[in-house]
Amino acid sequence: MSSEHTDPPGRRLIVRSLLSRRRSLVFLALWSAIEVVPATMSGLLVAKAIDDGFLGGSFETGLLWLCGLLAAYAVGAVATRFTFPIVGSIVEPLRDDLMRAVVNGIVRGGIDAAAADGSTIARITQQVESVRKATATLLNGLRRFVFTLAATAFGLAALAPEILWLTLPPVVVSALLFAALLRRLFRRQRAAIAANERVAGEVTGALVGHRDIAAFGRQDEVVETVGAAFVAERAAQQRLARASATRSVVTAVGGQLPLLFLLVGAPWLLDRGVTVGALVGAATYLSTHLEPAVRTLTEIIGGSGLQLVVTVRRLAETDPGHRPPAGGPAQVPAGTGVTVENLEFAYGAGAEPVLRNLSFAVPPDGHLAIVGPSGIGKSTLAVLLAGLAVPDRGRIRVGGVPPDRLPSSRRREHIVLVPQESYVFSGTLGENLGYLRNDASEWELLSAADQVGAGELVARLGGLDGDVDPGRLSAGEKQLIGLCRAHVSRARVVVLDEASCHLDHLAEARAEQAFRARPGTLIVIAHRAASALRADRILLLDGARASFGDHERLVASSGLYAELVGHSTGLVGHPTG
């Protein structure tokens, strides 16, 4: 496979993992050499059985040579028994290495679970497992092909050099044809994986964002979008299947033409002194070993091997960890104003930008609500505002400072992001509430809990010293703990990414009012229209364009926003209560 098709980070990861197990690779090569003893000896033993035995008038001698062939196959079978555990000892740790690299990249890159869509989940689960399986298949198939081809070439040359030169050209031609075919297979395999990721993303977005979909009245549009993703995936898989079918031509040229050349050239070979036994032995090599080896090569390289290259490259491209926060000296924000200028961000090179040409500003101590359909980029924007990822283009400033320049150890003193699924750990309630501020007093924790509406939860759990069992808490109770934790922190810029979606309308309003009364800037990723109505400014994300302004301006200028407000509340003006 061409090196241009191999993504360097993915290639380095696999090579590094394999080379760290050199000892296992050496043992695998040794057992593979023993495994191909039948391929090395079969033609020679058949030729001996025919020439020195059956045609020579000694039936017993012929049987004796064939018994030697059975012994060779027995040796190969024993060797095969030892190769599989060695392959496992090489491949299984590779899966662990890859999973560790992907998760480490996500954690260090700072992409929060709130930003992880269906394609992220597919990458971590399906694609990592796909790499493991493809690597095992590729390693197993390649070693067999290489050793079998070498054994077959040795055997043919030992029988008669003329046989080798007569049967070699079709193998070379098939290799050239296969190299030309790989480029098209690569493109179509890549398109099939991208189509699969799109289906995963669309389906997951529809399931997770059903509230947004209902609020915007876009059920029919989402059904159409998901259906189109399935149709596109089917078309991509069909194109891949058609391209993969052409591998049979390569197999025929490299695996079957050599035998045909041998049969057609048999009279010429006999005239040059090649024996009948040698011809039958050569046919044994070609039909029993070379043809299966060529077929295995085209199947594993054109199938598992190509899938491995495409998947590893895709993992490297879509891994948020490949784009670490920018370097440079740490800076301290001066104020709580937020400005975004010409922002653009995409998950990987060549991917369609999630956010494009986005600009807006939130004054110090301002209150911004971000609304838009599910999957439009709201959570991605929240992650960027919190400094947990770096824009591809444009800039973000929080208090005049790029948020990614804040040291991770001090970021929570200035900015806090509360995701939809709040992290709650086993321990006391006080430890959970004070997670972002260890020196908070008991009074401060209880006061914050009361303000965000978690007072009843504190009482039910037995106060701050009560034990917390995450498995026994509802999603709404976990969100109350996360909200209280953010409220009591020192951060003066708070980003709530659907952090109250599991609460009822009244509880959500109380929590947002508590943050509004708290000093600092509040940015809310809203899943209900009421959250937008409570904000000073509203940012509406709608695909390629965005609208920014107050409620009255957006009602007048954006049909989508007016539809959202009317569908969710029945209001056309700002609420009075």
mmCIF file of C-alpha atoms in Angstrom, residues 145-276:
data_model
loop_
_atom_site.group_PDB
_atom_site.id
_atom_site.type_symbol
_atom_site.label_atom_id
_atom_site.label_comp_id
_atom_site.label_asym_id
_atom_site.label_seq_id
_atom_site.Cartn_x
_atom_site.Cartn_y
_atom_site.Cartn_z
ATOM 1 C CA PHE A 145 1.625 -15.144 2.012
ATOM 2 C CA VAL A 146 5.253 -14.065 2.350
ATOM 3 C CA PHE A 147 6.499 -17.411 3.657
ATOM 4 C CA THR A 148 4.298 -19.425 1.266
ATOM 5 C CA LEU A 149 5.444 -17.394 -1.743
ATOM 6 C CA ALA A 150 9.084 -17.838 -0.754
ATOM 7 C CA ALA A 151 8.565 -21.578 -0.198
ATOM 8 C CA THR A 152 6.760 -21.991 -3.528
ATOM 9 C CA ALA A 153 9.431 -20.071 -5.447
ATOM 10 C CA PHE A 154 12.125 -22.184 -3.825
ATOM 11 C CA GLY A 155 10.288 -25.399 -4.688
ATOM 12 C CA LEU A 156 9.660 -24.432 -8.330
ATOM 13 C CA ALA A 157 13.289 -23.422 -8.801
ATOM 14 C CA ALA A 158 14.421 -26.695 -7.218
ATOM 15 C CA LEU A 159 12.266 -28.692 -9.634
ATOM 16 C CA ALA A 160 13.417 -26.759 -12.708
ATOM 17 C CA PRO A 161 14.396 -23.083 -13.082
ATOM 18 C CA GLU A 162 12.480 -22.971 -16.376
ATOM 19 C CA ILE A 163 9.232 -23.628 -14.519
ATOM 20 C CA LEU A 164 9.822 -20.650 -12.229
ATOM 21 C CA TRP A 165 10.495 -18.259 -15.119
ATOM 22 C CA LEU A 166 7.457 -19.538 -17.029
ATOM 23 C CA THR A 167 5.011 -19.074 -14.135
ATOM 24 C CA LEU A 168 6.437 -15.916 -12.556
ATOM 25 C CA PRO A 169 5.182 -13.218 -15.046
ATOM 26 C CA PRO A 170 1.443 -13.609 -14.205
ATOM 27 C CA VAL A 171 2.239 -13.127 -10.509
ATOM 28 C CA VAL A 172 4.118 -9.896 -11.282
ATOM 29 C CA VAL A 173 1.268 -8.635 -13.495
ATOM 30 C CA SER A 174 -1.303 -9.358 -10.785
ATOM 31 C CA ALA A 175 0.765 -7.418 -8.267
ATOM 32 C CA LEU A 176 0.820 -4.370 -10.585
ATOM 33 C CA LEU A 177 -2.932 -4.617 -11.195
ATOM 34 C CA PHE A 178 -3.573 -4.852 -7.477
ATOM 35 C CA ALA A 179 -1.436 -1.788 -6.765
ATOM 36 C CA ALA A 180 -3.493 0.185 -9.280
ATOM 37 C CA LEU A 181 -6.732 -1.070 -7.730
ATOM 38 C CA LEU A 182 -5.784 -0.093 -4.180
ATOM 39 C CA ARG A 183 -6.209 3.634 -4.770
ATOM 40 C CA ARG A 184 -9.857 3.253 -5.763
ATOM 41 C CA LEU A 185 -10.475 0.765 -2.946
ATOM 42 C CA PHE A 186 -8.970 3.219 -0.489
ATOM 43 C CA ARG A 187 -11.253 6.056 -1.539
ATOM 44 C CA ARG A 188 -14.364 3.915 -1.386
ATOM 45 C CA GLN A 189 -13.440 2.321 1.949
ATOM 46 C CA ARG A 190 -12.890 5.782 3.368
ATOM 47 C CA ALA A 191 -16.228 6.984 2.026
ATOM 48 C CA ALA A 192 -17.987 3.959 3.538
ATOM 49 C CA ILE A 193 -16.529 4.642 7.001
ATOM 50 C CA ALA A 194 -17.430 8.333 6.784
ATOM 51 C CA ALA A 195 -20.989 7.394 5.774
ATOM 52 C CA ASN A 196 -21.223 5.022 8.739
ATOM 53 C CA GLU A 197 -20.066 7.784 11.093
ATOM 54 C CA ARG A 198 -22.642 10.149 9.648
ATOM 55 C CA VAL A 199 -25.416 7.634 10.326
ATOM 56 C CA ALA A 200 -24.177 7.187 13.905
ATOM 57 C CA GLY A 201 -24.027 10.951 14.409
ATOM 58 C CA GLU A 202 -27.452 11.661 12.912
ATOM 59 C CA VAL A 203 -29.195 8.871 14.825
ATOM 60 C CA THR A 204 -27.523 9.734 18.131
ATOM 61 C CA GLY A 205 -28.244 13.435 17.620
ATOM 62 C CA ALA A 206 -31.909 12.701 16.941
ATOM 63 C CA LEU A 207 -32.236 10.534 20.045
ATOM 64 C CA VAL A 208 -30.313 12.816 22.396
ATOM 65 C CA GLY A 209 -31.765 16.052 21.029
ATOM 66 C CA HIS A 210 -35.398 15.061 20.788
ATOM 67 C CA ARG A 211 -36.340 17.997 22.996
ATOM 68 C CA ASP A 212 -34.698 20.457 20.604
ATOM 69 C CA ILE A 213 -36.335 18.755 17.638
ATOM 70 C CA ALA A 214 -39.765 18.982 19.218
ATOM 71 C CA ALA A 215 -39.170 22.569 20.333
ATOM 72 C CA PHE A 216 -38.251 23.640 16.809
ATOM 73 C CA GLY A 217 -41.031 21.581 15.217
ATOM 74 C CA ARG A 218 -38.524 19.841 12.932
ATOM 75 C CA GLN A 219 -39.559 16.217 13.307
ATOM 76 C CA ASP A 220 -40.168 15.699 9.581
ATOM 77 C CA GLU A 221 -36.900 17.389 8.656
ATOM 78 C CA VAL A 222 -34.892 15.235 11.080
ATOM 79 C CA VAL A 223 -36.556 12.040 9.818
ATOM 80 C CA GLU A 224 -35.660 13.070 6.272
ATOM 81 C CA THR A 225 -32.057 13.844 7.259
ATOM 82 C CA VAL A 226 -31.582 10.523 9.066
ATOM 83 C CA GLY A 227 -33.147 8.667 6.139
ATOM 84 C CA ALA A 228 -30.810 10.422 3.703
ATOM 85 C CA ALA A 229 -27.839 9.365 5.839
ATOM 86 C CA PHE A 230 -28.932 5.726 5.621
ATOM 87 C CA VAL A 231 -29.386 5.973 1.850
ATOM 88 C CA ALA A 232 -25.931 7.535 1.470
ATOM 89 C CA GLU A 233 -24.375 4.790 3.594
ATOM 90 C CA ARG A 234 -26.017 2.085 1.490
ATOM 91 C CA ALA A 235 -24.773 3.714 -1.720
ATOM 92 C CA ALA A 236 -21.239 3.970 -0.316
ATOM 93 C CA GLN A 237 -21.285 0.312 0.699
ATOM 94 C CA GLN A 238 -22.520 -0.697 -2.764
ATOM 95 C CA ARG A 239 -19.728 1.251 -4.473
ATOM 96 C CA LEU A 240 -17.211 -0.389 -2.170
ATOM 97 C CA ALA A 241 -18.647 -3.828 -2.944
ATOM 98 C CA ARG A 242 -18.351 -3.235 -6.691
ATOM 99 C CA ALA A 243 -14.750 -2.136 -6.374
ATOM 100 C CA SER A 244 -13.959 -5.076 -4.093
ATOM 101 C CA ALA A 245 -15.406 -7.491 -6.658
ATOM 102 C CA THR A 246 -12.619 -6.568 -9.078
ATOM 103 C CA ARG A 247 -10.181 -8.311 -6.731
ATOM 104 C CA SER A 248 -11.301 -11.567 -8.337
ATOM 105 C CA VAL A 249 -9.564 -10.451 -11.551
ATOM 106 C CA VAL A 250 -6.301 -10.015 -9.650
ATOM 107 C CA THR A 251 -6.736 -13.421 -8.036
ATOM 108 C CA ALA A 252 -7.351 -15.047 -11.410
ATOM 109 C CA VAL A 253 -4.306 -13.430 -12.997
ATOM 110 C CA GLY A 254 -1.912 -14.178 -10.147
ATOM 111 C CA GLY A 255 -3.342 -17.470 -8.935
ATOM 112 C CA GLN A 256 -4.745 -19.287 -11.955
ATOM 113 C CA LEU A 257 -2.809 -18.039 -14.985
ATOM 114 C CA PRO A 258 0.491 -19.548 -13.690
ATOM 115 C CA LEU A 259 -1.121 -23.000 -13.742
ATOM 116 C CA LEU A 260 -2.483 -22.338 -17.237
ATOM 117 C CA PHE A 261 0.963 -21.215 -18.404
ATOM 118 C CA LEU A 262 2.407 -24.415 -16.940
ATOM 119 C CA LEU A 263 -0.078 -26.603 -18.829
ATOM 120 C CA VAL A 264 0.367 -24.733 -22.110
ATOM 121 C CA GLY A 265 4.143 -24.789 -21.741
ATOM 122 C CA ALA A 266 4.300 -28.459 -20.704
ATOM 123 C CA PRO A 267 5.481 -29.730 -24.153
ATOM 124 C CA TRP A 268 8.256 -27.152 -24.216
ATOM 125 C CA LEU A 269 9.310 -28.064 -20.688
ATOM 126 C CA LEU A 270 9.316 -31.805 -21.490
ATOM 127 C CA ASP A 271 11.513 -31.118 -24.524
ATOM 128 C CA ARG A 272 13.991 -29.378 -22.228
ATOM 129 C CA GLY A 273 14.254 -32.449 -19.990
ATOM 130 C CA VAL A 274 11.725 -31.557 -17.287
ATOM 131 C CA THR A 275 10.221 -34.794 -15.963
ATOM 132 C CA VAL A 276 6.566 -35.655 -15.666
#
